[in-house]
């Protein structure tokens, strides 16, 4: 177990060293950017690879925020005395060795190292090959500051080769690696799930829904829909599909259609939606199942709450669902019926996020039910052990 | 979600109906026993298959005990208000559908059904083919009492065929089954781990150790060793290996050797153990790695606590380890250094058990670190969802 003080001192030292080495890091990143452009990488992927002075300062600030969080190791999660006098405590302990596989985002290198080490784990980092020059500098910083903080330098290791087979090899070592965390697009995650012989904590699809109930405050509903769709359409907790109660459809959809149209959102809807929304095109089955990650939304008019829930069960990915309603019975029924990592009442789906829910930091949003569900912070990178103290107790 | 009252009423009704149908069950079990004996099944396996009036009464009592436990569904595991006024609650919810695969133990049929349904899950039961007649009666009882209690009868299903391929088929359906729980010998568990495409909660090897420190009360140490080895040698939390500090070896081992010898325990030891214990034979590497499940123990004399910990890291299965010592520093060092599902101080390894730790019931002892570790009760059969309430909150 690695104790608190040196871990937090290490995080602060790493933040300082990162700022000092900004020029080196920008030079290495420029090299990555040139190679990426030469390889025809464009758009969002190129943007995620890019570092700027501001982004590096934000990364340093992120490290200091992790330092400020409580230590998740050594918490007494449960405790009791048994009638025979045995003292039982269930303590949080690190999981062990975590294999972190991600794409060409240099900021994830520091995030992953910070969260894994703060939670007492060792981490093997495997970033996208496009970021190899940036990551090499970051790894130098991490190794140097670990040693300088009195922590074992090998609690953070980086896979030195960009050979694709290296990952396959590591995924077949459950005797050494306790958990694999893939962070990236569906093809990366599918590959890791298929090949891993150890547990995988995965952050998969978010096909999120908002149901606008007949008792909804329609101005509130519009505000929430616009926020959930437009504030950051590429992220997993953005809304992809709207379900509108038929009693409010005529009063809501024409206005919503205008607003979304002005904001550049394409609408794909059912027949009734198309009647009420000038710009809507026809939605297919594939639309209802899609995670667009873009300024597109599917809309369906439904006869009642149960139909909305059925639609969510059929097409949803159990990530985030929201209801907008003033009716407490409708809210309770929706919350009980929908089995998603987060269910929102009168709030944007965008709040399903580790920072917004108060976890302080986030390693991803688990779309699994096992071990951890929804936003995963430091605590989700730990397991527990029972510590039992007796005075010579034996079983009768 | 299935709510409390009907679930507990169902458990009580099942207990009553089980007692009423004792004669039918004994007849069916006699048929299983005849077939088993004809197939040369003997010893412990035959004993586990056998039902008696007393054992059936114990099964009924077990159901009533599960009814008395708190409902693990709907607990608010965490809750907070965020600075923006959002109300966050993390609620426990069922995992979904559990596939329970076990050997020829009819009592496990009721245990598994009781724990899975009480935790709000549906369960698919697949018991050993040797118990098919007993299990058919038990399944009749379960289905009848579910319907009579207003619960959906299909929350408990039994695989009707004893065809081995049926299990393989079910293990490849992660889209319908959320968790597989194998309960039985190593070959069953290895098969399930290999073939399952969904998470597996496994109860694997227990190669448990007791370290007798130089500051141990030697009478206490003997009492604990005898209890941990002899009280029920076949179970996973029985001790298999002893590590004795060299300073107390001469004062402890001759006496312990006599006691264990009288109790019929075979000792396999290192050279120093053999010098001090008349009856000991030589221990091999395989002995130190073995889970005997029998009246055999391996013993090694070690120069210090760190050597004991190293030995445990090398040979142990991270199930249960104990230290006997009067030295608080030794106890703390051992507890911190040994990463097992339970670490005992001055208590028998036999206390690593759901009932003894206060869980009230147990579906198994997880030897994994992911999701649940150590004894698993009702809570470990649940996951969580976040419920977030706002008043029109959007992200800025």
Coordinates of N, CA and C in Angstrom, one line a residue, chain A residues 244 249-250 253-254 257 266-285 287-288 297-301:
Chain A
X244 N -41.7 12.2 -26.6 CA -42.6 13.3 -26.2 C -44.0 12.8 -26.0
X249 N -47.3 17.2 -27.4 CA -46.5 17.2 -28.6 C -46.8 18.5 -29.4
X250 N -48.1 18.8 -29.6 CA -48.5 19.9 -30.4 C -48.0 21.2 -29.9
X253 N -43.5 20.6 -29.8 CA -42.5 20.2 -30.9 C -42.3 21.4 -31.9
X254 N -43.4 22.1 -32.3 CA -43.1 23.2 -33.3 C -42.1 24.2 -32.8
X257 N -38.7 22.4 -32.5 CA -38.1 22.3 -33.8 C -37.4 23.6 -34.3
X266 N -30.1 18.6 -36.7 CA -30.9 17.8 -37.6 C -31.9 16.9 -36.8
X267 N -33.2 17.0 -37.2 CA -34.2 16.2 -36.5 C -34.6 15.0 -37.4
X268 N -34.6 13.8 -36.8 CA -35.2 12.6 -37.4 C -36.3 12.1 -36.6
X269 N -37.5 12.1 -37.1 CA -38.6 11.8 -36.2 C -39.6 10.8 -36.8
X270 N -40.6 10.5 -35.9 CA -41.7 9.6 -36.3 C -42.7 10.5 -37.1
X271 N -43.8 9.9 -37.6 CA -44.7 10.6 -38.5 C -45.3 11.8 -37.8
X272 N -45.7 11.7 -36.5 CA -46.3 12.8 -35.8 C -45.3 13.9 -35.6
X273 N -44.1 13.5 -35.3 CA -43.0 14.5 -35.2 C -42.9 15.3 -36.5
X274 N -42.9 14.6 -37.6 CA -42.7 15.3 -38.9 C -43.9 16.2 -39.2
X275 N -45.1 15.8 -38.7 CA -46.3 16.7 -38.9 C -46.1 18.1 -38.1
X276 N -45.4 17.9 -37.0 CA -45.3 19.1 -36.1 C -44.0 19.9 -36.2
X277 N -43.1 19.3 -36.9 CA -41.8 19.9 -37.0 C -41.3 20.0 -38.4
X278 N -41.4 21.2 -38.9 CA -41.2 21.4 -40.4 C -39.9 20.8 -40.9
X279 N -38.9 20.9 -40.2 CA -37.6 20.4 -40.7 C -37.3 19.0 -40.6
X280 N -38.1 18.2 -39.8 CA -37.8 16.8 -39.5 C -37.8 15.9 -40.7
X281 N -36.8 15.0 -40.8 CA -36.9 13.9 -41.7 C -37.3 12.6 -41.0
X282 N -37.4 11.6 -41.8 CA -38.0 10.3 -41.2 C -36.9 9.5 -40.4
X283 N -37.3 9.1 -39.2 CA -36.4 8.3 -38.4 C -36.5 6.8 -38.7
X284 N -35.4 6.1 -38.8 CA -35.4 4.6 -39.0 C -35.2 3.9 -37.7
X285 N -35.3 2.6 -37.7 CA -34.9 1.8 -36.5 C -33.5 2.2 -36.1
X287 N -31.9 4.8 -36.5 CA -31.8 6.1 -35.8 C -32.1 6.0 -34.3
X288 N -33.1 5.2 -33.9 CA -33.4 5.1 -32.5 C -32.3 4.4 -31.7
X297 N -30.7 14.6 -33.7 CA -31.5 14.0 -32.6 C -32.7 13.2 -33.2
X298 N -33.0 12.1 -32.6 CA -34.2 11.4 -33.1 C -35.4 11.7 -32.1
X299 N -36.6 11.8 -32.6 CA -37.7 12.2 -31.8 C -38.9 11.2 -32.1
X300 N -39.6 10.8 -31.0 CA -40.7 9.9 -31.2 C -41.8 10.5 -30.2
X301 N -43.1 10.5 -30.7 CA -44.2 10.9 -29.9 C -44.8 9.6 -29.4

